[in-house]
Coordinates of C-alpha atoms and ligand atoms in Angstrom, one line a residue:
M1 CA 0.0 0.0 0.0
P2 CA 1.5 3.4 -0.9
Y3 CA 1.9 6.2 1.6
A4 CA 0.0 9.4 1.1
V5 CA 2.4 12.4 1.5
I6 CA 1.8 16.1 1.3
T7 CA 4.4 17.3 -1.2
G8 CA 3.4 20.9 -1.8
T9 CA 1.5 23.7 -0.1
G10 CA 0.3 27.1 -1.2
H11 CA -2.0 29.9 0.0
Y12 CA -3.5 33.2 -1.1
V13 CA -5.3 36.0 0.8
P14 CA -6.8 39.0 -0.9
E15 CA -4.9 42.3 -0.7
K16 CA -7.5 44.3 1.1
V17 CA -6.8 44.3 4.8
V18 CA -9.9 45.0 7.0
K19 CA -8.8 46.0 10.5
N20 CA -11.1 45.7 13.5
D21 CA -11.6 49.4 13.6
D22 CA -12.6 49.4 9.9
L23 CA -15.6 47.4 10.9
K24 CA -16.9 50.3 12.9
A25 CA -18.2 51.6 9.6
F26 CA -20.9 48.9 9.8
Y27 CA -21.1 47.8 13.4
D28 CA -21.2 49.2 17.0
T29 CA -18.0 47.4 17.9
S30 CA -14.3 48.0 18.9
D31 CA -10.9 46.5 18.4
E32 CA -10.8 45.6 22.1
W33 CA -14.0 43.7 22.1
I34 CA -13.1 41.7 19.0
Y35 CA -9.5 41.0 20.0
E36 CA -10.3 40.0 23.6
R37 CA -13.0 37.6 22.5
S38 CA -11.4 36.1 19.4
G39 CA -7.7 37.1 19.0
I40 CA -8.5 38.7 15.7
R41 CA -6.9 42.0 14.7
E42 CA -7.7 42.0 11.0
R43 CA -8.9 39.9 8.1
R44 CA -8.9 40.1 4.3
F45 CA -11.9 40.8 2.1
A46 CA -11.9 40.1 -1.7
P47 CA -13.7 42.4 -4.1
E48 CA -17.1 41.5 -5.4
G49 CA -17.0 39.3 -8.5
V50 CA -14.2 37.1 -7.0
G51 CA -15.2 33.5 -6.1
P52 CA -13.5 30.7 -4.1
A53 CA -12.1 29.2 -7.3
D54 CA -10.4 32.6 -8.2
L55 CA -8.9 32.8 -4.7
A56 CA -7.7 29.2 -5.0
I57 CA -5.8 29.7 -8.3
P58 CA -2.6 31.3 -6.8
A59 CA -2.7 28.9 -3.9
V60 CA -2.9 25.9 -6.2
K61 CA -0.1 27.2 -8.5
Q62 CA 2.2 27.6 -5.5
A63 CA 1.3 24.1 -4.2
L64 CA 1.9 22.5 -7.6
E65 CA 5.2 24.4 -8.0
R66 CA 6.4 23.3 -4.6
A67 CA 5.5 19.7 -5.2
G68 CA 7.1 19.9 -8.7
V69 CA 3.9 18.5 -10.2
D70 CA 2.5 19.7 -13.5
K71 CA -1.3 20.3 -13.5
T72 CA -1.7 17.7 -16.2
A73 CA -0.4 15.0 -13.8
L74 CA -3.3 15.6 -11.3
D75 CA -5.7 12.7 -10.9
M76 CA -8.4 14.5 -8.8
V77 CA -9.4 17.7 -7.1
V78 CA -11.2 17.9 -3.8
F79 CA -12.5 21.4 -3.1
A80 CA -13.8 22.3 0.4
T81 CA -15.9 25.4 0.7
L82 CA -19.0 26.7 2.3
S83 CA -19.2 29.7 0.0
P84 CA -19.4 28.4 -3.6
E85 CA -19.9 30.6 -6.6
C86 CA -23.4 29.2 -7.1
W87 CA -26.0 26.7 -5.9
F88 CA -24.6 24.2 -8.4
P89 CA -22.2 23.1 -9.8
G90 CA -19.4 23.2 -7.2
S91 CA -16.3 25.4 -7.0
A92 CA -14.1 22.6 -8.2
C93 CA -15.8 22.7 -11.6
F94 CA -14.9 26.4 -11.9
L95 CA -11.4 25.7 -10.8
Q96 CA -11.1 23.0 -13.4
E97 CA -12.2 25.4 -16.1
K98 CA -10.2 28.4 -15.0
M99 CA -6.9 26.4 -14.6
D100 CA -7.6 24.3 -17.7
L101 CA -7.1 21.2 -15.6
P102 CA -7.5 17.8 -17.3
T103 CA -11.1 16.3 -17.2
I104 CA -10.4 14.7 -13.9
P105 CA -12.9 14.3 -11.1
A106 CA -13.5 17.7 -9.4
L107 CA -15.3 17.1 -6.2
D108 CA -16.8 19.8 -3.9
I109 CA -17.3 18.9 -0.3
R110 CA -19.3 21.0 2.2
M111 CA -18.0 20.2 5.6
Q112 CA -17.5 23.8 6.6
C113 CA -14.6 24.5 9.0
S114 CA -13.7 20.8 9.0
G115 CA -13.7 20.7 5.2
F116 CA -10.0 20.7 4.6
V117 CA -9.3 17.8 7.0
Y118 CA -12.2 15.9 5.4
G119 CA -10.7 16.6 2.0
L120 CA -7.3 15.4 3.1
S121 CA -8.9 12.2 4.3
I122 CA -10.6 11.6 1.0
A123 CA -7.2 12.2 -0.8
E124 CA -5.5 9.9 1.6
Q125 CA -8.0 7.1 1.0
Y126 CA -7.9 7.3 -2.8
I127 CA -4.1 7.3 -2.7
K128 CA -3.7 4.5 -0.2
N129 CA -6.1 2.2 -2.0
G130 CA -4.1 2.8 -5.2
M131 CA -6.8 4.4 -7.4
Y132 CA -5.1 7.8 -7.7
R133 CA -1.5 9.0 -7.4
R134 CA -1.8 12.8 -7.1
V135 CA -4.7 14.6 -5.5
L136 CA -5.1 18.4 -5.1
V137 CA -6.9 19.4 -1.9
V138 CA -8.2 22.9 -1.7
G139 CA -9.9 25.0 1.0
A140 CA -11.1 28.3 -0.2
E141 CA -13.7 30.8 1.0
M142 CA -15.3 34.0 -0.1
Q143 CA -17.1 34.8 3.1
S144 CA -17.3 38.5 3.0
T145 CA -20.3 38.6 0.6
S146 CA -22.3 36.3 3.0
L147 CA -21.8 38.5 6.1
D148 CA -24.6 40.7 7.4
L149 CA -23.2 44.2 7.4
S150 CA -26.2 45.7 9.1
P151 CA -25.9 46.5 12.9
E152 CA -27.6 43.2 13.8
G153 CA -24.7 41.2 12.1
R154 CA -21.9 42.3 14.4
T155 CA -21.5 39.1 16.5
V156 CA -20.8 36.9 13.4
G157 CA -19.6 39.5 11.0
V158 CA -16.4 40.4 12.9
L159 CA -15.1 36.9 12.9
F160 CA -14.8 35.8 9.3
G161 CA -12.4 36.5 6.4
D162 CA -11.6 35.5 2.8
G163 CA -8.7 33.3 1.7
A164 CA -7.5 30.1 0.1
G165 CA -5.0 27.3 0.8
A166 CA -4.1 24.2 -1.2
V167 CA -2.0 21.1 -0.9
V168 CA -0.8 18.4 -3.3
V169 CA -1.1 14.9 -1.8
E170 CA 1.0 12.2 -3.6
A171 CA 1.5 8.5 -3.5
S172 CA 4.9 7.6 -2.2
Q173 CA 6.9 4.5 -1.4
T174 CA 8.5 6.4 1.5
G175 CA 6.4 7.6 4.3
P176 CA 4.6 7.8 6.5
G177 CA 3.2 11.2 5.5
I178 CA -0.5 11.1 6.5
V179 CA -0.5 8.6 9.4
S180 CA -4.2 8.7 10.1
T181 CA -7.3 10.9 9.7
H182 CA -10.4 10.9 11.9
L183 CA -13.8 12.3 10.9
H184 CA -17.0 13.0 13.0
T185 CA -20.4 14.6 12.6
Q186 CA -23.3 15.4 14.9
G187 CA -26.3 16.8 12.9
K188 CA -28.4 17.4 16.0
Y189 CA -26.5 20.7 16.3
A190 CA -26.8 21.7 12.6
R191 CA -29.0 24.7 13.4
E192 CA -26.5 26.2 15.9
L193 CA -24.3 27.4 13.1
W194 CA -25.8 27.7 9.7
I195 CA -27.2 29.7 6.8
P196 CA -30.7 28.4 6.5
E197 CA -31.7 30.1 3.3
P198 CA -32.2 29.9 0.3
S199 CA -33.8 26.5 1.2
S200 CA -35.1 23.8 -1.1
L201 CA -37.8 23.2 1.5
K202 CA -39.5 26.3 0.2
R203 CA -41.2 27.3 -3.1
P204 CA -40.0 29.6 -4.5
K205 CA -36.6 28.8 -3.1
V206 CA -35.6 32.4 -3.5
S207 CA -38.2 35.1 -2.5
P208 CA -38.0 38.7 -1.4
D209 CA -38.9 37.8 2.2
L210 CA -35.9 35.6 2.9
K211 CA -34.8 36.0 6.5
G212 CA -32.1 33.4 6.8
L213 CA -29.6 34.5 4.2
Y214 CA -26.9 35.4 6.7
P215 CA -25.0 33.1 9.0
Y216 CA -26.7 32.4 12.4
M217 CA -24.4 31.3 15.2
N218 CA -25.2 30.3 18.8
G219 CA -21.7 31.5 19.8
K220 CA -21.6 30.1 23.3
E221 CA -22.8 26.7 22.3
V222 CA -20.3 26.6 19.4
F223 CA -17.5 27.7 21.7
K224 CA -18.2 25.0 24.2
H225 CA -18.4 22.2 21.7
A226 CA -15.4 23.4 19.7
V227 CA -13.1 23.2 22.7
V228 CA -14.3 19.6 23.6
R229 CA -14.4 18.2 20.1
M230 CA -11.1 19.7 18.9
K231 CA -9.3 18.4 22.0
E232 CA -11.0 15.0 21.6
S233 CA -10.1 14.7 18.0
A234 CA -6.5 15.8 18.6
L235 CA -6.2 13.1 21.3
E236 CA -7.8 10.5 18.9
A237 CA -5.1 11.3 16.3
L238 CA -2.3 11.2 18.9
E239 CA -3.5 7.8 20.2
S240 CA -3.8 6.4 16.7
A241 CA -0.2 7.5 15.9
G242 CA 1.1 6.4 19.2
W243 CA 2.5 9.9 20.0
A244 CA 2.5 11.6 23.4
P245 CA 1.1 15.2 23.2
E246 CA 4.4 16.8 23.9
E247 CA 6.4 14.9 21.2
V248 CA 4.3 16.6 18.5
D249 CA 6.2 19.6 16.9
W250 CA 3.2 21.6 15.8
Y251 CA -0.6 21.6 16.3
F252 CA -2.5 23.2 13.5
P253 CA -6.0 24.0 15.0
H254 CA -8.7 25.4 12.8
Q255 CA -8.5 29.1 13.3
A256 CA -11.9 29.8 14.8
N257 CA -10.9 31.8 17.8
Y258 CA -7.7 32.1 19.8
R259 CA -9.5 31.4 23.0
I260 CA -10.8 28.0 21.7
A261 CA -7.2 27.0 20.8
A262 CA -5.9 28.2 24.2
A263 CA -8.6 26.3 26.1
M264 CA -7.8 23.2 24.1
A265 CA -4.1 23.5 24.7
D266 CA -4.7 24.0 28.4
Q267 CA -6.9 20.9 28.6
I268 CA -4.2 18.8 26.9
G269 CA -1.6 20.3 29.1
L270 CA 0.4 22.1 26.4
S271 CA 1.6 25.6 26.0
M272 CA 0.4 27.7 23.0
D273 CA 4.0 27.7 21.7
K274 CA 3.2 24.5 19.9
F275 CA 0.0 25.9 18.3
Y276 CA 0.5 27.6 15.0
M277 CA -1.9 30.6 14.9
T278 CA -2.8 32.9 12.0
I279 CA -6.2 34.1 13.3
H280 CA -4.9 37.5 14.3
K281 CA -4.1 38.2 10.6
Y282 CA -6.9 36.5 8.7
G283 CA -9.9 35.8 11.1
N284 CA -11.8 32.6 10.5
T285 CA -11.4 31.5 6.9
T286 CA -13.3 28.3 7.6
A287 CA -12.1 25.5 5.2
A288 CA -9.1 27.6 4.2
S289 CA -7.7 28.2 7.7
I290 CA -5.6 25.0 8.1
P291 CA -4.1 24.9 4.6
I292 CA -3.2 28.7 4.9
S293 CA -1.5 27.9 8.2
L294 CA 0.4 24.9 6.8
S295 CA 1.6 26.9 3.8
E296 CA 2.7 29.9 6.0
A297 CA 4.4 27.7 8.5
E298 CA 6.4 26.0 5.7
R299 CA 7.4 29.3 4.2
D300 CA 8.5 31.0 7.5
G301 CA 10.6 27.9 8.3
S302 CA 8.5 26.8 11.3
L303 CA 7.4 23.6 9.7
K304 CA 10.2 21.3 8.6
K305 CA 10.5 17.9 7.0
G306 CA 10.2 15.0 9.5
Q307 CA 8.2 17.0 12.1
K308 CA 5.2 15.4 13.7
I309 CA 2.0 17.5 13.3
I310 CA -1.6 17.3 14.3
L311 CA -4.4 19.0 12.5
T312 CA -7.7 19.5 14.3
A313 CA -10.9 21.2 13.2
F314 CA -14.4 21.9 14.3
G315 CA -17.3 23.6 12.5
S316 CA -20.9 23.8 11.4
G317 CA -22.7 20.5 11.3
F318 CA -21.4 20.1 13.9
T319 CA -18.5 18.4 12.2
W320 CA -15.0 17.8 13.6
A321 CA -11.9 16.1 12.2
S322 CA -8.2 15.5 12.9
A323 CA -5.1 14.2 11.2
A324 CA -1.7 13.0 12.4
I325 CA 1.0 13.7 9.8
V326 CA 4.8 13.3 9.6
W327 CA 5.8 16.2 7.4
Ligands
LIG401 N1 -18.8 44.2 19.2 C1 -19.2 44.6 20.4 N2 -20.1 44.0 21.2 C2 -20.6 42.8 20.7 C3 -20.3 42.3 19.4 C4 -19.3 43.0 18.7 N3 -18.9 42.6 17.5 N4 -21.0 41.2 19.2 C5 -21.7 41.0 20.3 N5 -21.5 42.0 21.2 C6 -22.1 42.2 22.5 C7 -23.4 41.4 22.7 O1 -24.5 42.1 22.2 C8 -23.5 41.3 24.2 O2 -24.0 42.5 24.7 P1 -25.0 42.4 25.9 O3 -24.3 41.8 27.1 O4 -25.3 43.9 26.1 O5 -26.2 41.6 25.4 C9 -22.0 41.2 24.6 O6 -21.2 41.7 23.5 C10 -21.5 39.8 24.9 O7 -22.0 38.9 23.9 P2 -21.8 37.4 23.9 O8 -22.4 36.8 22.7 O9 -22.2 36.9 25.3 O10 -20.2 37.3 23.8 P3 -19.3 36.0 24.0 O11 -18.4 36.3 25.1 O12 -20.1 34.8 24.0 O13 -18.4 36.1 22.7 C11 -18.2 35.1 20.5 C12 -19.1 36.0 21.4 C13 -18.9 35.0 19.2 C14 -16.9 35.8 20.3 C15 -18.0 33.7 21.2 O14 -19.2 33.2 21.6 C16 -17.3 32.8 20.3 O15 -16.2 32.9 20.0 N6 -18.0 31.7 19.9 C17 -17.4 30.7 19.0 C18 -17.3 31.3 17.6 C19 -16.6 30.5 16.7 O16 -15.5 30.1 16.8 N7 -17.3 30.1 15.6 C20 -16.8 29.4 14.5 C21 -16.6 27.9 14.9 S1 -16.1 27.1 13.6

């Protein structure tokens, strides 16, 4: 059985920096409130007309270049996003068109903040069972057009940002690369963090009186579950790999909130020094947050070959997922 190894990473964030104070144009808020509660200082917003596939292109190009893989050699694309260009088809189809990729399977998955780790798991399985040799996994989000910029939207609107990350996963005779992945869902909490409309339960699906177009979040409930589930799934990955928490070089938590990562670190008995954080710069970029962190960590020299890392994510669904990887 071949190993599944991440051979290239890439990321892209839009140029426009939106600082906490800039959000005062829409909301009754402050830099102190946002930073204290979330760890966010700023995020990026892309201009209207840009979709997740557009944001993904520079990230994918970097990942392919770093892997030394030509786009014509890809066997599959897995694209995780909760903010696709349209109702259907998925963002992966647009990426395939825009990058002139071969007519390979281009699969969208909708696992929200856990989407990248789910995508990695799909890539891992296709590679380990021998069906494909090179799979591109993308997490990309255009969140800013979904945010409620009216005064009522402030609790959710200050947390999210746009961005994209990508990795190339390849079959290899030398590993271990991706040691294991672990996936979970609990749909009973689906309505605690969701965008309920437009909904196919209604006719017409889109009507002038839509009230659920913007993200709804029960922040306290989400916070509580996020700490428990991200910790649990990190421990699940550690146990499966046979690693003690302290022998891991880096933890890459989904960048939802600094306090969630800090509570999780505390409960595992680790310091935040082992947690790679980008939330202060980009906010919560949902499916893009982990691949952006991986790519940045590789570029700034923090993440090195042979290091042991744990990815752990939690998000709408509720969904949660983790991975143990030797880089
Ligand atoms: N600026 C200023 N005040 C704000 C605000 C904002 N952007 N948003 C809400 N407030 C106010 C509230 O109206 C409330 O005021 P009140 O006491 O007068 O009613 C007060 O701040 C406290 O609000 P509350 O919702 O209790 O804050 P909190 O401490 O629970 O923090 C979150 C809110 C969203 C930061 C927090 O619940 C959280 O981080 N949840 C998890 C979010 C997350 O990670 N989601 C993604 C998971 S993938």
